[in-house]
Short mmCIF file of C-alpha atoms and ligand atoms in Angstrom, two decimals:
data_model
loop_
_atom_site.label_atom_id
_atom_site.label_comp_id
_atom_site.label_asym_id
_atom_site.label_seq_id
_atom_site.Cartn_x
_atom_site.Cartn_y
_atom_site.Cartn_z
CA MET A 1 64.97 183.09 -83.98
CA LEU A 2 62.40 182.35 -81.30
CA ILE A 3 61.85 184.82 -78.47
CA ILE A 4 60.75 184.44 -74.86
CA ASP A 5 59.69 187.76 -73.31
CA ALA A 6 59.47 187.68 -69.50
CA HIS A 7 57.27 190.71 -68.92
CA LEU A 8 54.15 191.83 -70.76
CA ASP A 9 51.09 193.40 -69.12
CA LEU A 10 48.74 191.69 -71.57
CA ALA A 11 45.72 191.26 -69.29
CA TRP A 12 46.07 194.74 -67.82
CA ASN A 13 46.02 196.23 -71.34
CA ALA A 14 42.98 194.16 -72.22
CA MET A 15 40.96 194.67 -69.05
CA GLN A 16 42.01 198.09 -67.79
CA TRP A 17 42.66 199.76 -71.17
CA SER A 18 39.99 197.79 -73.03
CA ARG A 19 42.27 196.57 -75.80
CA ASP A 20 41.12 193.50 -77.72
CA LEU A 21 44.51 191.82 -78.14
CA LEU A 22 43.24 189.67 -81.00
CA GLN A 23 43.21 192.78 -83.18
CA SER A 24 46.22 194.09 -85.07
CA VAL A 25 48.33 196.77 -83.38
CA TYR A 26 47.29 199.16 -86.15
CA THR A 27 43.56 198.61 -85.62
CA LEU A 28 44.03 199.29 -81.91
CA ARG A 29 45.96 202.47 -82.68
CA ALA A 30 43.20 203.69 -84.95
CA ARG A 31 40.56 202.98 -82.28
CA GLU A 32 42.50 204.95 -79.69
CA GLY A 33 43.32 207.80 -82.03
CA ARG A 34 41.28 210.36 -80.11
CA MET A 35 41.92 209.10 -76.59
CA SER A 36 44.23 211.15 -74.39
CA GLY A 37 46.82 209.73 -72.00
CA ASP A 38 50.36 208.35 -72.18
CA GLY A 39 50.62 205.43 -74.56
CA ARG A 40 47.12 205.74 -76.03
CA GLY A 41 47.15 205.13 -79.77
CA GLN A 42 50.85 204.20 -79.49
CA ASN A 43 50.50 200.52 -78.60
CA THR A 44 53.07 197.98 -79.80
CA VAL A 45 51.72 194.62 -78.58
CA SER A 46 48.88 192.37 -79.70
CA LEU A 47 48.62 188.63 -80.23
CA PRO A 48 49.13 188.79 -84.03
CA GLU A 49 52.28 190.88 -83.50
CA LEU A 50 53.61 188.42 -80.92
CA ARG A 51 53.28 185.64 -83.47
CA ARG A 52 54.77 187.74 -86.25
CA GLY A 53 57.72 188.44 -83.94
CA HIS A 54 58.10 184.70 -83.22
CA VAL A 55 57.47 185.23 -79.51
CA ALA A 56 56.96 181.58 -78.61
CA LEU A 57 56.36 182.31 -74.94
CA CYS A 58 55.87 185.28 -72.67
CA PHE A 59 55.19 185.92 -69.02
CA GLY A 60 51.82 187.69 -68.89
CA THR A 61 51.17 189.68 -65.75
CA VAL A 62 48.25 190.25 -63.45
CA LEU A 63 48.56 193.71 -61.95
CA ALA A 64 46.66 195.54 -59.22
CA ARG A 65 47.77 197.46 -56.11
CA VAL A 66 46.22 198.43 -52.80
CA ASN A 67 46.90 201.99 -51.69
CA GLU A 68 45.40 205.44 -51.40
CA ARG A 69 47.33 206.95 -54.31
CA GLY A 70 44.41 206.31 -56.60
CA VAL A 71 46.23 205.93 -59.91
CA PRO A 72 43.42 205.00 -62.33
CA ASP A 73 43.12 201.37 -63.41
CA ILE A 74 45.79 200.08 -61.05
CA ASP A 75 45.23 201.31 -57.47
CA TYR A 76 42.36 199.92 -55.39
CA ALA A 77 41.19 200.91 -51.92
CA SER A 78 41.10 197.40 -50.41
CA PRO A 79 42.64 193.93 -50.81
CA ALA A 80 39.26 192.48 -51.88
CA GLN A 81 39.03 194.91 -54.79
CA ALA A 82 42.61 194.26 -55.92
CA TYR A 83 42.00 190.49 -55.57
CA ALA A 84 38.96 190.71 -57.82
CA ALA A 85 40.74 192.84 -60.44
CA ALA A 86 43.75 190.50 -60.54
CA ARG A 87 41.56 187.38 -60.65
CA GLY A 88 39.84 189.07 -63.61
CA HIS A 89 43.24 189.23 -65.30
CA VAL A 90 43.76 185.50 -64.64
CA ALA A 91 40.29 184.84 -66.07
CA TYR A 92 41.22 186.75 -69.25
CA TYR A 93 44.22 184.46 -69.85
CA HIS A 94 42.02 181.41 -69.30
CA ALA A 95 39.42 182.80 -71.73
CA LEU A 96 42.11 183.38 -74.39
CA ALA A 97 43.40 179.84 -73.85
CA GLN A 98 39.90 178.33 -74.10
CA GLN A 99 39.37 179.94 -77.50
CA GLY A 100 42.82 178.81 -78.70
CA SER A 101 44.33 182.32 -78.93
CA ILE A 102 47.15 181.51 -76.48
CA ARG A 103 48.39 178.47 -74.59
CA LEU A 104 48.72 178.57 -70.81
CA ILE A 105 52.02 177.02 -69.79
CA THR A 106 52.00 175.80 -66.20
CA SER A 107 54.25 172.73 -66.13
CA ARG A 108 57.44 171.23 -67.48
CA THR A 109 55.45 168.80 -69.66
CA LEU A 110 53.40 171.60 -71.27
CA LEU A 111 56.52 173.74 -71.69
CA ASP A 112 58.49 171.01 -73.45
CA ALA A 113 55.61 170.13 -75.81
CA HIS A 114 54.96 173.80 -76.61
CA LEU A 115 58.60 174.62 -77.37
CA ALA A 116 59.03 171.46 -79.41
CA GLU A 117 56.15 172.60 -81.63
CA TRP A 118 57.62 176.09 -82.06
CA GLU A 119 61.09 174.69 -82.78
CA ALA A 120 59.64 172.31 -85.37
CA TRP A 121 57.82 175.25 -86.96
CA ALA A 122 61.05 177.30 -87.01
CA LYS A 123 62.93 174.43 -88.62
CA THR A 124 60.29 174.08 -91.35
CA LYS A 125 60.60 177.78 -91.97
CA ASP A 126 64.42 177.58 -92.16
CA ASP A 127 64.17 174.67 -94.60
CA ALA A 128 61.80 176.74 -96.73
CA ALA A 129 64.25 179.65 -96.64
CA GLN A 130 66.99 177.35 -97.90
CA GLY A 131 64.62 176.50 -100.74
CA VAL A 132 65.12 180.10 -101.90
CA ALA A 133 68.82 179.40 -102.38
CA SER A 134 68.05 176.25 -104.33
CA GLY A 135 65.91 178.21 -106.74
CA ARG A 136 62.33 177.63 -105.57
CA ARG A 137 59.94 180.43 -106.36
CA LYS A 138 59.38 182.75 -103.43
CA ASP A 139 55.60 182.36 -103.55
CA GLU A 140 55.82 178.62 -102.87
CA TRP A 141 55.69 179.18 -99.12
CA SER A 142 53.63 181.36 -96.87
CA THR A 143 54.10 185.09 -96.78
CA GLY A 144 53.13 187.42 -93.99
CA ASP A 145 56.31 186.65 -92.15
CA SER A 146 58.86 188.88 -93.77
CA PRO A 147 61.50 190.56 -91.59
CA SER A 148 60.03 193.48 -89.74
CA SER A 149 61.07 197.02 -90.53
CA PHE A 150 60.57 200.30 -88.79
CA ILE A 151 57.98 201.37 -91.34
CA PRO A 152 54.80 199.28 -91.13
CA HIS A 153 54.39 197.18 -94.24
CA PRO A 154 51.33 195.42 -95.64
CA SER A 155 52.14 192.12 -93.92
CA SER A 156 51.37 193.84 -90.61
CA PHE A 157 47.73 193.67 -91.56
CA VAL A 158 47.56 189.96 -92.33
CA SER A 159 45.35 187.91 -90.00
CA PRO A 160 47.12 185.77 -87.39
CA SER A 161 46.12 182.50 -89.03
CA SER A 162 48.27 183.30 -92.05
CA PHE A 163 51.44 183.32 -89.92
CA GLN A 164 51.00 179.57 -89.38
CA THR A 165 52.94 179.66 -86.14
CA PRO A 166 51.69 177.81 -83.08
CA PRO A 167 49.95 180.15 -80.62
CA THR A 168 52.10 182.13 -78.20
CA GLY A 169 52.40 180.47 -74.79
CA VAL A 170 51.76 182.45 -71.62
CA VAL A 171 53.17 181.87 -68.14
CA ILE A 172 50.97 183.82 -65.72
CA SER A 173 53.01 186.12 -63.47
CA MET A 174 52.05 188.67 -60.83
CA GLU A 175 53.50 192.17 -60.61
CA CYS A 176 52.88 193.37 -57.02
CA ALA A 177 51.56 190.85 -54.50
CA ASP A 178 48.92 193.20 -53.05
CA PRO A 179 46.01 191.20 -54.58
CA ILE A 180 47.00 188.13 -52.53
CA MET A 181 44.68 188.75 -49.57
CA PHE A 182 46.77 186.74 -47.06
CA PRO A 183 49.97 184.65 -47.48
CA ASP A 184 48.27 181.23 -47.38
CA GLN A 185 46.12 182.30 -50.34
CA VAL A 186 49.20 181.73 -52.53
CA ALA A 187 48.13 178.07 -52.96
CA GLU A 188 44.78 179.17 -54.44
CA TRP A 189 46.60 181.41 -56.94
CA TYR A 190 48.93 178.55 -57.86
CA ASP A 191 45.89 176.38 -58.59
CA ALA A 192 44.56 179.18 -60.82
CA GLY A 193 47.78 179.01 -62.87
CA LEU A 194 50.05 181.63 -61.29
CA ARG A 195 53.72 180.59 -61.49
CA LEU A 196 55.75 183.74 -60.75
CA ILE A 197 55.38 186.57 -58.21
CA GLY A 198 57.17 189.90 -58.01
CA PRO A 199 56.05 191.01 -54.51
CA GLY A 200 56.71 194.73 -55.04
CA HIS A 201 55.90 197.51 -57.49
CA TYR A 202 56.31 201.28 -57.15
CA GLY A 203 56.13 202.62 -53.60
CA ARG A 204 55.18 200.82 -50.42
CA GLY A 205 53.07 197.68 -50.91
CA ARG A 206 51.13 195.46 -48.51
CA TYR A 207 54.03 192.99 -48.18
CA VAL A 208 57.17 194.88 -49.10
CA GLY A 209 58.70 198.18 -50.15
CA GLY A 210 58.99 198.62 -53.90
CA THR A 211 60.85 200.93 -56.27
CA GLY A 212 61.79 204.26 -54.71
CA THR A 213 61.49 203.15 -51.08
CA ASP A 214 63.96 201.86 -48.51
CA VAL A 215 61.42 199.51 -46.93
CA GLY A 216 62.06 195.77 -46.57
CA PHE A 217 59.64 192.83 -46.15
CA ASN A 218 57.14 193.04 -43.29
CA GLU A 219 56.06 189.98 -41.30
CA ALA A 220 53.32 189.10 -43.81
CA GLY A 221 55.85 189.53 -46.62
CA ILE A 222 58.18 186.97 -45.04
CA GLN A 223 55.23 184.58 -44.73
CA LEU A 224 54.41 185.27 -48.37
CA LEU A 225 57.95 184.26 -49.44
CA ASN A 226 57.61 181.05 -47.40
CA ALA A 227 54.23 180.28 -48.99
CA MET A 228 55.70 180.89 -52.47
CA GLU A 229 58.55 178.51 -51.76
CA ARG A 230 56.12 175.83 -50.54
CA SER A 231 54.03 176.18 -53.70
CA GLY A 232 57.04 176.24 -56.06
CA ILE A 233 56.37 179.77 -57.28
CA ILE A 234 59.36 181.60 -58.79
CA LEU A 235 60.43 184.87 -57.10
CA ASP A 236 60.78 187.95 -59.33
CA VAL A 237 63.02 190.55 -57.64
CA THR A 238 62.14 193.32 -60.11
CA HIS A 239 60.70 196.40 -58.34
CA LEU A 240 61.99 195.47 -54.89
CA SER A 241 63.65 198.18 -52.81
CA ASP A 242 67.38 197.57 -52.28
CA GLU A 243 66.67 196.52 -48.69
CA ALA A 244 64.02 194.06 -49.82
CA PHE A 245 66.28 192.73 -52.60
CA TRP A 246 68.98 191.67 -50.13
CA GLU A 247 66.42 190.30 -47.67
CA ALA A 248 64.87 188.23 -50.45
CA MET A 249 68.27 186.82 -51.41
CA SER A 250 68.72 185.41 -47.92
CA LEU A 251 65.08 184.56 -47.08
CA TYR A 252 64.05 182.80 -50.29
CA ASP A 253 65.64 179.51 -51.36
CA GLY A 254 63.56 178.78 -54.49
CA PRO A 255 64.25 179.83 -58.09
CA ILE A 256 64.85 183.57 -58.62
CA LEU A 257 64.76 185.87 -61.64
CA ALA A 258 64.53 189.57 -62.50
CA SER A 259 61.82 189.78 -65.14
CA HIS A 260 62.28 193.35 -66.48
CA HIS A 261 65.35 195.02 -65.09
CA ASN A 262 68.27 197.01 -66.52
CA CYS A 263 71.70 198.05 -65.23
CA ARG A 264 72.20 200.87 -62.72
CA ALA A 265 75.74 201.36 -64.07
CA LEU A 266 74.23 202.53 -67.40
CA ALA A 267 70.96 204.11 -66.19
CA PRO A 268 71.56 205.26 -62.60
CA HIS A 269 68.29 204.84 -60.66
CA GLN A 270 67.21 202.60 -57.82
CA ARG A 271 64.78 200.94 -60.27
CA GLN A 272 67.78 199.26 -61.94
CA LEU A 273 70.19 196.61 -60.64
CA SER A 274 73.59 197.56 -59.20
CA ASP A 275 76.57 195.49 -60.35
CA GLU A 276 76.67 193.96 -56.89
CA GLN A 277 73.03 192.87 -57.24
CA ILE A 278 73.72 191.48 -60.72
CA ARG A 279 76.61 189.44 -59.32
CA ALA A 280 74.39 188.09 -56.52
CA LEU A 281 71.71 187.08 -59.05
CA ILE A 282 74.30 185.34 -61.23
CA GLN A 283 75.49 183.38 -58.18
CA ARG A 284 71.92 182.15 -57.75
CA ASP A 285 71.83 181.14 -61.44
CA ALA A 286 69.12 183.75 -62.04
CA VAL A 287 68.26 185.35 -65.39
CA ILE A 288 67.74 189.09 -65.91
CA GLY A 289 65.30 190.34 -68.57
CA ALA A 290 66.26 193.59 -70.30
CA ALA A 291 63.40 196.13 -70.36
CA PHE A 292 62.64 198.41 -73.31
CA ASP A 293 61.27 201.41 -71.34
CA VAL A 294 63.44 204.31 -72.55
CA TRP A 295 63.81 205.99 -69.15
CA MET A 296 65.37 202.77 -67.83
CA LEU A 297 67.94 202.62 -70.65
CA ILE A 298 69.88 205.90 -70.54
CA PRO A 299 71.09 208.24 -67.78
CA ASP A 300 69.22 211.41 -66.81
CA TRP A 301 65.93 210.72 -68.54
CA SER A 302 63.52 213.58 -67.92
CA PHE A 303 59.82 212.81 -68.36
CA GLY A 304 58.18 215.32 -70.69
CA LYS A 305 61.55 216.70 -71.82
CA SER A 306 63.75 213.84 -73.08
CA SER A 307 63.06 212.30 -76.48
CA ASN A 308 63.17 208.62 -77.35
CA LYS A 309 65.16 209.56 -80.49
CA GLN A 310 68.37 209.04 -78.50
CA VAL A 311 67.45 205.44 -77.63
CA THR A 312 67.47 202.48 -80.01
CA ILE A 313 67.30 198.70 -79.78
CA ALA A 314 71.13 198.85 -79.76
CA THR A 315 70.87 200.64 -76.37
CA VAL A 316 69.06 197.59 -74.97
CA ALA A 317 71.93 195.44 -76.27
CA GLU A 318 74.36 197.54 -74.19
CA HIS A 319 72.54 196.55 -70.98
CA ILE A 320 72.52 192.90 -72.02
CA ASP A 321 76.23 193.09 -72.81
CA HIS A 322 76.90 194.66 -69.38
CA VAL A 323 75.25 191.69 -67.61
CA CYS A 324 77.19 189.26 -69.82
CA GLN A 325 80.50 191.02 -69.10
CA ILE A 326 79.89 190.70 -65.36
CA ALA A 327 78.88 187.05 -65.72
CA GLY A 328 81.67 186.18 -68.12
CA ASP A 329 79.12 184.30 -70.24
CA SER A 330 75.77 184.77 -71.99
CA LEU A 331 73.73 182.58 -69.63
CA HIS A 332 72.09 185.21 -67.41
CA ALA A 333 70.81 187.95 -69.73
CA ALA A 334 67.50 187.78 -71.56
CA ILE A 335 64.44 189.82 -72.59
CA GLY A 336 61.65 191.24 -70.39
CA SER A 337 60.50 193.98 -72.73
CA ASP A 338 57.64 195.50 -70.66
CA LEU A 339 56.31 196.93 -73.95
CA ASP A 340 52.89 198.58 -73.49
CA GLY A 341 53.52 198.56 -69.74
CA GLY A 342 51.74 201.88 -69.24
CA PHE A 343 53.48 203.48 -72.20
CA GLY A 344 53.69 203.00 -75.97
CA ARG A 345 55.97 203.73 -78.90
CA GLU A 346 56.72 207.20 -77.50
CA SER A 347 58.62 205.64 -74.57
CA ALA A 348 60.12 202.67 -76.42
CA PRO A 349 63.33 202.65 -78.50
CA PHE A 350 62.91 204.94 -81.50
CA ASP A 351 63.55 202.20 -84.06
CA LEU A 352 60.85 199.94 -82.61
CA ASP A 353 57.40 200.04 -84.18
CA THR A 354 55.88 196.89 -82.69
CA ILE A 355 57.00 194.00 -80.51
CA ALA A 356 57.91 192.10 -83.69
CA ASP A 357 60.92 194.45 -83.95
CA VAL A 358 62.42 192.87 -80.82
CA GLN A 359 63.76 190.33 -83.35
CA ARG A 360 66.26 193.01 -84.38
CA LEU A 361 67.93 192.73 -80.99
CA ALA A 362 69.78 189.76 -82.54
CA GLU A 363 71.51 192.09 -85.03
CA ALA A 364 72.36 194.55 -82.26
CA LEU A 365 73.99 191.76 -80.23
CA THR A 366 76.08 190.78 -83.26
CA GLU A 367 77.64 194.26 -83.00
CA HIS A 368 78.83 193.23 -79.52
CA ASN A 369 80.46 190.12 -81.03
CA PHE A 370 77.84 187.72 -79.68
CA ALA A 371 78.08 184.32 -81.39
CA ASP A 372 74.90 182.61 -82.67
CA ASP A 373 74.62 180.46 -79.53
CA ASP A 374 74.99 183.53 -77.28
CA ILE A 375 72.24 185.31 -79.20
CA ALA A 376 69.96 182.28 -78.84
CA ASN A 377 70.68 182.25 -75.10
CA VAL A 378 69.55 185.86 -74.77
CA MET A 379 66.58 185.61 -77.13
CA TYR A 380 65.01 182.53 -75.50
CA GLN A 381 67.26 179.73 -74.26
CA ASN A 382 68.08 181.27 -70.88
CA TRP A 383 64.44 181.67 -69.88
CA LEU A 384 63.72 178.19 -71.15
CA ARG A 385 66.51 176.67 -69.05
CA LEU A 386 65.39 178.61 -65.96
CA LEU A 387 61.79 177.39 -66.30
CA ARG A 388 62.94 173.81 -66.89
CA ARG A 389 65.07 174.01 -63.77
CA ALA A 390 62.25 175.52 -61.72
CA TRP A 391 59.72 172.98 -62.96
CA ARG A 392 61.81 169.83 -62.73
CA GLU A 393 58.74 167.62 -62.55
CA GLY A 394 55.17 167.66 -63.77
ZN1 ZN B 401 57.19 196.90 -63.93
#
């Protein structure tokens, strides 16, 4: 099963945490063994693991904020500094693409060609698997692609080339619009490859109030939404305050999604979507990506006290099922894992070792009586349809 993951802070991990994403997850863990800080030595994402997990496409963020809070590696004192940091993230994706490690996906034409290649690869693999049933020896086709398990196995250490998948595609997204120095600069970012903007993050931003505030869009924020619509940039409502969420729904007429967002009914916190918000998103034909951060999956999470042992990949499936029950179909729920988004294995579901284990979400959805087509919708088809709709031409 192919996967599209709508939220990974790849460039931020590479540039701000100095992780070489071409290395295996296990090499990176060993390198960070003596570093202190949440998530250090606990990473779950690298390019070989994305390919092993059949992540055909992901939305890779650029991430920088402007404020006085001074959180290391994310907060900058001025728009020019945040601009430079975020443009550095864009440059990292371009560098990876130039060396063939990823593919930048910026148009309908590129998207269709990229997915066709992945689907052809998956079909070849399925045909090979059927060869097992017809009695072919198991060593007649490539290894290094066995189903993932919680305990790392030797195939985790195989080099990416032996997976024989196409490279993972990346759609460049922006988490927090602070690095956009002024609204009309959106066009420059579009030309650099940016296709998705979530204007807010935590706290009050330059354009809008984010998670944990009751602040809406300011005048520049409204201009930003207009500039996004003119450029054809998708709006990501994740991290908006409730006030800003409802303003965005009436101010913005372009395509909308929620990249990494769970259900407030199951994990009560303003960070998550209320049922009313989910219904409004469904009416706009939006898609909601389920996040794998443990504190966003269960009620009453207490940082430093709660343990991820009570959260599994099946818990993520409960949030997906909740969205599907509200929608009455499987067309609006998807994946936006946020893995390695400032945390590691310690704050991810207990039965997840690396991002390749996101494949096991398919089994968890089977427990909720999802049919094969419904599972495919959640794993990748819904994001694919949304992008195709947003990028009708070009
Ligand atoms: Zn986030």
